[in-house]
Amino acid sequence: MSIYIYIYIYIYIYIARNSCFISPSIVGVDVVIATPGRLLDFLESRTTNLKRCSYLVLDEADRMLDMGFEPQIRKIVSQIRPDRQTLMFSATWPKEVRSLAADFQNDHAFLNVGSLELAANHNITQFVEVVEEYQKQTRMMTLLENIMNQAECKTLVFVETKRKADDLTRAMRRDGWPTLCIHGDKNQSERDWVLNEFKTGKTPILLATDVAARGLGKVDGNRDVDDIKFVINYDYPNNSEDYVHRIGRTARCEKKGTAYTFFTPNNASKARDLIKVMKEANQAVPPQLIELAERSSSLSTRNSGKRYGGGLKRSHGDRENGISKRSRYDGPYTASRKEDFWSGGPQYGENSGQW
């Protein structure tokens, strides 16, 4: 004899902005899935409260901290009963996440999948080139000329800002490169279309910011985009953990992959960590990178007693000035129709000939 017990759970996922449309819907739900900022809006407007909440899940805790959500998270947690059960999921385990876990959890159990040591996939061949900021675009064009001649050429390019993703995509398409970009300012339908174009190989070059690239995990609910052959770090990330996760977009499912990284003098403070990652994976470290690391270490030691600290000064203009003036334009590069992406440049893909 079999006994079946059915439990109905009312789950509410909020996507609107005006709280007047959701007040009746959110009352009495069992599970709420929300971003920190929007949930805090509901709490402050007294649309709902967390007095009866006994189960808290913080997903992608490290990413939320990177995005500056710590104040909102702490405000939310302060309104939840102290005898709650708290679960935290994080792809990395830096001191900031450890501190958050210590504050929110009592006598917590730590479960780790894989090694805690920062290590890149050994199936990825890593190349690092030390360049000046203004040299990046020319160097990438040369690199892509070689990549696009290969049978497997699907390439993911990481850039630092949404504006740079737009600018660089516009400039590349103007020169005939089969390129699209994805970032947080694009609507969901546009993102879905771009990701599908990339997944099917109709557009083999995709520019993305770190946050937007997380959408590559699933496309239309199907399997991962697991056939990315090349990753290019046009802009080096904020830390070596993000570097490892970026290049990990290639060489999925035991395949081989290649990662290219442009490293500028402004990134010098991160050189030692990058060298450590490369050596662990038995990769060749360029002499210029070693020299940059030694120079940065020397400057830090000399200035350790000065209140303004050591390291190399970063030019704020570098975030946007990495490409030529001719690629500037007014307004963001967006499109809601397929034709808009292809305007002004040759197509690449089925029935389109050579780009």
Tab-separated table of C-alpha atoms in Angstrom:
chain	number	residue	atom	x	y	z
A	1	MET	CA	0.000	0.000	0.000
A	2	SER	CA	1.317	3.411	-0.954
A	3	ILE	CA	0.445	6.638	0.785
A	4	TYR	CA	0.832	9.917	-1.061
A	5	ILE	CA	0.917	13.228	0.758
A	6	TYR	CA	0.438	16.354	-1.323
A	7	ILE	CA	1.660	19.675	0.040
A	8	TYR	CA	0.594	22.823	-1.754
A	9	ILE	CA	3.036	25.702	-1.428
A	10	TYR	CA	2.105	29.153	-2.655
A	11	ILE	CA	5.196	30.716	-4.216
A	12	TYR	CA	5.276	34.369	-5.195
A	13	ILE	CA	7.877	35.816	-7.554
A	14	TYR	CA	7.767	39.586	-7.881
A	15	ILE	CA	8.597	41.251	-11.191
A	16	ALA	CA	6.525	44.462	-11.166
A	17	ARG	CA	7.567	47.809	-9.731
A	18	ASN	CA	4.369	49.369	-8.405
A	19	SER	CA	3.496	47.848	-5.029
A	20	CYS	CA	-0.209	48.683	-5.435
A	21	PHE	CA	-0.493	45.903	-8.005
A	22	ILE	CA	0.935	43.206	-5.759
A	23	SER	CA	-0.421	43.917	-2.281
A	24	PRO	CA	-3.285	41.383	-2.520
A	25	SER	CA	-1.043	38.753	-4.158
A	26	ILE	CA	1.830	38.706	-1.679
A	27	VAL	CA	-0.335	38.308	1.427
A	28	GLY	CA	-0.280	34.774	2.792
A	29	VAL	CA	2.315	33.301	0.456
A	30	ASP	CA	4.608	30.533	1.683
A	31	VAL	CA	7.724	31.359	-0.337
A	32	VAL	CA	8.909	34.721	-1.650
A	33	ILE	CA	11.766	34.937	-4.164
A	34	ALA	CA	13.049	38.486	-4.437
A	35	THR	CA	16.040	40.713	-4.989
A	36	PRO	CA	17.277	42.470	-1.821
A	37	GLY	CA	16.354	45.963	-2.940
A	38	ARG	CA	12.802	45.131	-4.021
A	39	LEU	CA	12.063	43.072	-0.911
A	40	LEU	CA	13.289	45.947	1.233
A	41	ASP	CA	10.871	48.248	-0.616
A	42	PHE	CA	7.996	45.973	0.414
A	43	LEU	CA	9.144	45.890	4.017
A	44	GLU	CA	9.594	49.646	4.287
A	45	SER	CA	6.204	50.305	2.667
A	46	ARG	CA	4.646	47.728	5.039
A	47	THR	CA	3.293	45.760	2.111
A	48	THR	CA	4.485	42.686	3.962
A	49	ASN	CA	6.672	41.699	6.909
A	50	LEU	CA	8.978	38.846	7.858
A	51	LYS	CA	7.810	38.222	11.413
A	52	ARG	CA	6.767	34.654	10.625
A	53	CYS	CA	9.676	33.872	8.311
A	54	SER	CA	11.633	30.900	9.660
A	55	TYR	CA	13.722	29.913	6.624
A	56	LEU	CA	16.131	32.296	4.885
A	57	VAL	CA	18.153	31.467	1.769
A	58	LEU	CA	20.871	33.783	0.447
A	59	ASP	CA	21.765	32.579	-3.041
A	60	GLU	CA	24.948	33.791	-4.749
A	61	ALA	CA	26.026	35.587	-1.590
A	62	ASP	CA	29.421	36.522	-3.003
A	63	ARG	CA	27.886	38.127	-6.077
A	64	MET	CA	25.409	40.134	-4.013
A	65	LEU	CA	28.286	41.469	-1.923
A	66	ASP	CA	30.220	42.383	-5.070
A	67	MET	CA	27.183	44.297	-6.320
A	68	GLY	CA	26.952	46.302	-3.089
A	69	PHE	CA	23.853	44.697	-1.584
A	70	GLU	CA	25.312	44.113	1.883
A	71	PRO	CA	23.445	47.033	3.558
A	72	GLN	CA	20.111	45.832	2.125
A	73	ILE	CA	20.810	42.235	3.154
A	74	ARG	CA	21.600	43.273	6.723
A	75	LYS	CA	18.411	45.355	6.948
A	76	ILE	CA	16.333	42.423	5.739
A	77	VAL	CA	17.958	39.922	8.104
A	78	SER	CA	17.423	42.264	11.059
A	79	GLN	CA	13.659	41.928	10.530
A	80	ILE	CA	13.617	38.119	10.591
A	81	ARG	CA	13.134	36.125	13.796
A	82	PRO	CA	16.418	35.033	15.424
A	83	ASP	CA	15.443	31.338	15.602
A	84	ARG	CA	15.304	31.083	11.806
A	85	GLN	CA	17.249	28.589	9.731
A	86	THR	CA	19.697	30.300	7.356
A	87	LEU	CA	21.262	28.840	4.219
A	88	MET	CA	23.961	30.610	2.211
A	89	PHE	CA	25.211	29.574	-1.218
A	90	SER	CA	28.377	31.077	-2.678
A	91	ALA	CA	30.637	30.225	-5.600
A	92	THR	CA	33.643	31.643	-3.725
A	93	TRP	CA	34.629	31.830	-0.046
A	94	PRO	CA	36.388	35.176	0.485
A	95	LYS	CA	36.672	36.832	3.881
A	96	GLU	CA	33.645	39.060	3.168
A	97	VAL	CA	31.392	36.034	2.725
A	98	ARG	CA	32.913	34.342	5.769
A	99	SER	CA	32.179	37.449	7.821
A	100	LEU	CA	28.584	37.495	6.606
A	101	ALA	CA	28.164	33.824	7.502
A	102	ALA	CA	29.523	34.443	11.005
A	103	ASP	CA	27.083	37.328	11.534
A	104	PHE	CA	23.971	35.573	10.215
A	105	GLN	CA	24.536	31.982	11.348
A	106	ASN	CA	25.147	30.338	14.728
A	107	ASP	CA	27.365	27.270	14.864
A	108	HIS	CA	26.920	26.761	11.140
A	109	ALA	CA	27.882	23.676	9.150
A	110	PHE	CA	30.168	24.326	6.180
A	111	LEU	CA	29.767	22.159	3.075
A	112	ASN	CA	32.282	22.540	0.263
A	113	VAL	CA	32.073	20.991	-3.200
A	114	GLY	CA	35.533	20.807	-4.739
A	115	SER	CA	38.727	22.428	-3.513
A	116	LEU	CA	38.846	25.692	-1.595
A	117	GLU	CA	42.128	26.509	-3.286
A	118	LEU	CA	41.662	28.900	-6.180
A	119	ALA	CA	42.463	26.856	-9.271
A	120	ALA	CA	41.651	27.177	-12.946
A	121	ASN	CA	40.528	24.303	-15.139
A	122	HIS	CA	43.692	22.614	-16.413
A	123	ASN	CA	42.012	21.994	-19.778
A	124	ILE	CA	42.197	25.734	-20.443
A	125	THR	CA	45.272	27.176	-22.132
A	126	GLN	CA	45.872	30.645	-20.698
A	127	PHE	CA	47.563	33.489	-22.552
A	128	VAL	CA	48.198	36.863	-20.911
A	129	GLU	CA	49.467	39.901	-22.782
A	130	VAL	CA	50.591	43.060	-21.006
A	131	VAL	CA	49.359	46.036	-23.028
A	132	GLU	CA	48.440	49.674	-22.651
A	133	GLU	CA	44.744	50.526	-22.513
A	134	TYR	CA	44.709	52.121	-25.965
A	135	GLN	CA	46.220	48.996	-27.547
A	136	LYS	CA	43.448	46.616	-26.528
A	137	GLN	CA	41.069	47.063	-29.438
A	138	THR	CA	43.729	46.630	-32.119
A	139	ARG	CA	45.175	43.592	-30.375
A	140	MET	CA	41.754	41.967	-30.070
A	141	MET	CA	40.996	42.482	-33.764
A	142	THR	CA	44.245	40.711	-34.643
A	143	LEU	CA	43.352	37.908	-32.263
A	144	LEU	CA	39.847	37.496	-33.673
A	145	GLU	CA	41.162	37.290	-37.229
A	146	ASN	CA	42.958	34.090	-36.245
A	147	ILE	CA	40.071	32.751	-34.151
A	148	MET	CA	37.422	33.222	-36.848
A	149	ASN	CA	39.464	31.127	-39.285
A	150	GLN	CA	39.020	28.089	-37.051
A	151	ALA	CA	36.187	25.572	-37.314
A	152	GLU	CA	35.192	26.124	-33.680
A	153	CYS	CA	35.216	29.849	-33.075
A	154	LYS	CA	32.537	30.657	-30.507
A	155	THR	CA	34.079	33.453	-28.423
A	156	LEU	CA	32.957	35.174	-25.218
A	157	VAL	CA	34.508	38.597	-24.544
A	158	PHE	CA	34.327	40.128	-21.065
A	159	VAL	CA	34.294	43.909	-20.649
A	160	GLU	CA	34.109	46.045	-17.530
A	161	THR	CA	31.115	48.297	-18.161
A	162	LYS	CA	27.793	48.308	-19.997
A	163	ARG	CA	28.801	51.418	-21.907
A	164	LYS	CA	31.997	49.813	-23.116
A	165	ALA	CA	30.065	46.718	-24.214
A	166	ASP	CA	27.786	48.923	-26.326
A	167	ASP	CA	30.601	51.036	-27.757
A	168	LEU	CA	32.859	48.146	-28.618
A	169	THR	CA	30.032	46.118	-30.159
A	170	ARG	CA	29.031	49.050	-32.353
A	171	ALA	CA	32.634	49.568	-33.494
A	172	MET	CA	33.162	45.875	-34.236
A	173	ARG	CA	29.931	45.520	-36.189
A	174	ARG	CA	30.845	48.595	-38.191
A	175	ASP	CA	34.031	46.771	-39.185
A	176	GLY	CA	32.089	43.657	-40.172
A	177	TRP	CA	32.552	41.433	-37.129
A	178	PRO	CA	29.630	39.069	-36.280
A	179	THR	CA	29.160	40.462	-32.781
A	180	LEU	CA	26.365	41.002	-30.262
A	181	CYS	CA	26.463	42.089	-26.635
A	182	ILE	CA	24.492	41.471	-23.479
A	183	HIS	CA	24.258	43.479	-20.262
A	184	GLY	CA	21.824	44.539	-17.575
A	185	ASP	CA	20.199	47.376	-19.541
A	186	LYS	CA	18.753	45.038	-22.164
A	187	ASN	CA	15.223	43.722	-21.707
A	188	GLN	CA	14.555	40.026	-21.229
A	189	SER	CA	13.294	39.309	-24.736
A	190	GLU	CA	16.359	40.972	-26.195
A	191	ARG	CA	18.658	38.962	-23.933
A	192	ASP	CA	16.930	35.718	-24.883
A	193	TRP	CA	17.319	36.459	-28.579
A	194	VAL	CA	20.992	37.413	-28.232
A	195	LEU	CA	21.783	34.301	-26.198
A	196	ASN	CA	19.996	32.095	-28.717
A	197	GLU	CA	21.958	33.660	-31.586
A	198	PHE	CA	25.162	32.940	-29.693
A	199	LYS	CA	24.170	29.440	-28.650
A	200	THR	CA	23.230	28.385	-32.187
A	201	GLY	CA	26.444	29.879	-33.576
A	202	LYS	CA	24.712	32.384	-35.857
A	203	THR	CA	26.646	35.088	-34.024
A	204	PRO	CA	29.922	33.570	-32.784
A	205	ILE	CA	31.212	36.598	-30.841
A	206	LEU	CA	29.443	37.756	-27.679
A	207	LEU	CA	30.506	40.697	-25.514
A	208	ALA	CA	29.241	40.600	-21.938
A	209	THR	CA	29.614	42.117	-18.509
A	210	ASP	CA	30.179	39.774	-15.558
A	211	VAL	CA	26.619	39.953	-14.240
A	212	ALA	CA	24.942	39.482	-17.633
A	213	ALA	CA	27.175	36.536	-18.488
A	214	ARG	CA	25.586	34.554	-15.658
A	215	GLY	CA	22.583	34.143	-17.961
A	216	LEU	CA	24.700	31.874	-20.136
A	217	GLY	CA	24.094	29.104	-17.618
A	218	LYS	CA	20.729	28.295	-19.153
A	219	VAL	CA	19.229	29.421	-22.443
A	220	ASP	CA	15.462	29.077	-22.844
A	221	GLY	CA	15.493	26.547	-20.015
A	222	ASN	CA	17.732	24.186	-21.971
A	223	ARG	CA	21.255	22.971	-21.362
A	224	ASP	CA	24.231	25.221	-20.713
A	225	VAL	CA	26.106	26.995	-23.473
A	226	ASP	CA	28.891	24.471	-23.133
A	227	ASP	CA	30.697	24.819	-26.459
A	228	ILE	CA	32.447	28.169	-25.965
A	229	LYS	CA	35.914	27.656	-27.397
A	230	PHE	CA	37.550	30.978	-26.519
A	231	VAL	CA	37.271	33.508	-23.701
A	232	ILE	CA	38.821	36.965	-24.021
A	233	ASN	CA	39.265	39.190	-20.972
A	234	TYR	CA	39.232	42.550	-22.711
A	235	ASP	CA	39.172	44.139	-19.255
A	236	TYR	CA	40.743	42.284	-16.344
A	237	PRO	CA	38.237	41.602	-13.514
A	238	ASN	CA	38.368	42.964	-9.975
A	239	ASN	CA	39.938	39.838	-8.499
A	240	SER	CA	41.465	36.486	-9.363
A	241	GLU	CA	38.325	34.600	-8.285
A	242	ASP	CA	36.341	36.324	-11.032
A	243	TYR	CA	39.175	35.616	-13.466
A	244	VAL	CA	38.922	31.885	-12.768
A	245	HIS	CA	35.143	31.932	-13.148
A	246	ARG	CA	35.340	33.911	-16.376
A	247	ILE	CA	37.768	31.615	-18.132
A	248	GLY	CA	35.786	28.673	-16.781
A	249	ARG	CA	33.134	29.477	-19.388
A	250	THR	CA	35.257	27.509	-21.821
A	251	ALA	CA	36.515	23.913	-21.594
A	252	ARG	CA	33.193	22.633	-20.273
A	253	CYS	CA	32.381	18.907	-20.207
A	254	GLU	CA	36.034	17.812	-20.394
A	255	LYS	CA	36.625	19.799	-23.576
A	256	LYS	CA	39.659	21.968	-24.319
A	257	GLY	CA	39.508	25.750	-24.327
A	258	THR	CA	41.652	28.859	-24.632
A	259	ALA	CA	41.588	32.084	-22.618
A	260	TYR	CA	43.247	35.334	-23.669
A	261	THR	CA	43.687	38.202	-21.220
A	262	PHE	CA	44.742	41.801	-21.762
A	263	PHE	CA	46.531	43.040	-18.649
A	264	THR	CA	47.395	46.730	-18.255
A	265	PRO	CA	49.695	48.571	-15.817
A	266	ASN	CA	46.518	49.717	-14.041
A	267	ASN	CA	45.946	46.072	-13.086
A	268	ALA	CA	49.421	45.704	-11.547
A	269	SER	CA	48.136	45.136	-8.007
A	270	LYS	CA	46.441	41.939	-9.219
A	271	ALA	CA	49.479	40.555	-11.053
A	272	ARG	CA	50.763	38.348	-8.231
A	273	ASP	CA	47.420	36.575	-7.801
A	274	LEU	CA	47.155	36.009	-11.551
A	275	ILE	CA	50.661	34.551	-11.668
A	276	LYS	CA	49.747	32.182	-8.838
A	277	VAL	CA	46.690	30.937	-10.748
A	278	MET	CA	48.697	30.447	-13.931
A	279	LYS	CA	51.509	28.578	-12.203
A	280	GLU	CA	49.066	26.252	-10.451
A	281	ALA	CA	47.678	25.325	-13.883
A	282	ASN	CA	51.192	24.860	-15.332
A	283	GLN	CA	50.810	27.796	-17.712
A	284	ALA	CA	53.613	29.903	-19.151
A	285	VAL	CA	53.843	33.253	-17.350
A	286	PRO	CA	55.007	36.130	-19.588
A	287	PRO	CA	58.106	38.003	-18.328
A	288	GLN	CA	56.266	41.329	-18.628
A	289	LEU	CA	53.666	40.129	-16.117
A	290	ILE	CA	56.359	39.045	-13.665
A	291	GLU	CA	58.077	42.416	-14.043
A	292	LEU	CA	54.785	44.212	-13.419
A	293	ALA	CA	54.171	42.162	-10.273
A	294	GLU	CA	57.649	42.916	-8.934
A	295	ARG	CA	57.273	46.613	-9.661
A	296	SER	CA	53.877	46.750	-7.944
A	297	SER	CA	55.223	44.879	-4.909
A	298	SER	CA	58.159	47.270	-4.676
A	299	LEU	CA	55.889	50.319	-4.802
A	300	SER	CA	53.587	48.863	-2.144
A	301	THR	CA	56.519	48.190	0.177
A	302	ARG	CA	57.937	51.705	-0.270
A	303	ASN	CA	54.594	53.354	0.383
A	304	SER	CA	53.359	51.047	3.156
A	305	GLY	CA	53.943	53.702	5.805
A	306	LYS	CA	52.249	56.496	3.887
A	307	ARG	CA	48.613	57.262	4.522
A	308	TYR	CA	47.730	57.355	0.831
A	309	GLY	CA	48.898	53.758	0.325
A	310	GLY	CA	50.886	52.134	-2.446
A	311	GLY	CA	50.270	50.672	-5.842
A	312	LEU	CA	49.774	52.308	-9.182
A	313	LYS	CA	47.326	55.130	-9.639
A	314	ARG	CA	44.308	54.215	-11.713
A	315	SER	CA	42.993	56.620	-14.290
A	316	HIS	CA	39.207	56.855	-14.065
A	317	GLY	CA	39.061	57.603	-17.756
A	318	ASP	CA	40.352	54.132	-18.581
A	319	ARG	CA	36.936	52.635	-17.912
A	320	GLU	CA	35.533	54.266	-21.033
A	321	ASN	CA	38.474	55.406	-23.150
A	322	GLY	CA	39.729	52.046	-24.356
A	323	ILE	CA	38.378	52.468	-27.892
A	324	SER	CA	38.754	55.046	-30.628
A	325	LYS	CA	36.675	58.207	-30.746
A	326	ARG	CA	35.083	57.220	-34.043
A	327	SER	CA	33.172	54.417	-32.301
A	328	ARG	CA	31.390	56.848	-29.965
A	329	TYR	CA	27.688	57.411	-30.466
A	330	ASP	CA	24.745	59.014	-28.716
A	331	GLY	CA	22.648	56.727	-26.555
A	332	PRO	CA	22.938	53.055	-25.649
A	333	TYR	CA	23.211	50.312	-28.255
A	334	THR	CA	19.909	48.498	-27.963
A	335	ALA	CA	17.586	46.729	-30.326
A	336	SER	CA	14.291	44.971	-29.926
A	337	ARG	CA	14.207	43.465	-33.418
A	338	LYS	CA	16.601	41.104	-35.107
A	339	GLU	CA	17.031	43.422	-38.099
A	340	ASP	CA	18.350	46.226	-35.888
A	341	PHE	CA	21.334	44.148	-34.824
A	342	TRP	CA	22.370	43.502	-38.402
A	343	SER	CA	22.009	47.069	-39.706
A	344	GLY	CA	25.188	48.458	-41.131
A	345	GLY	CA	27.112	45.199	-41.249
A	346	PRO	CA	27.211	41.855	-43.047
A	347	GLN	CA	25.407	38.892	-41.541
A	348	TYR	CA	27.012	35.744	-40.316
A	349	GLY	CA	25.237	32.435	-40.084
A	350	GLU	CA	22.808	30.415	-42.120
A	351	ASN	CA	22.310	31.592	-45.713
A	352	SER	CA	24.413	34.663	-45.103
A	353	GLY	CA	27.678	33.764	-46.784
A	354	GLN	CA	31.016	34.759	-45.362
A	355	TRP	CA	31.116	37.726	-43.013
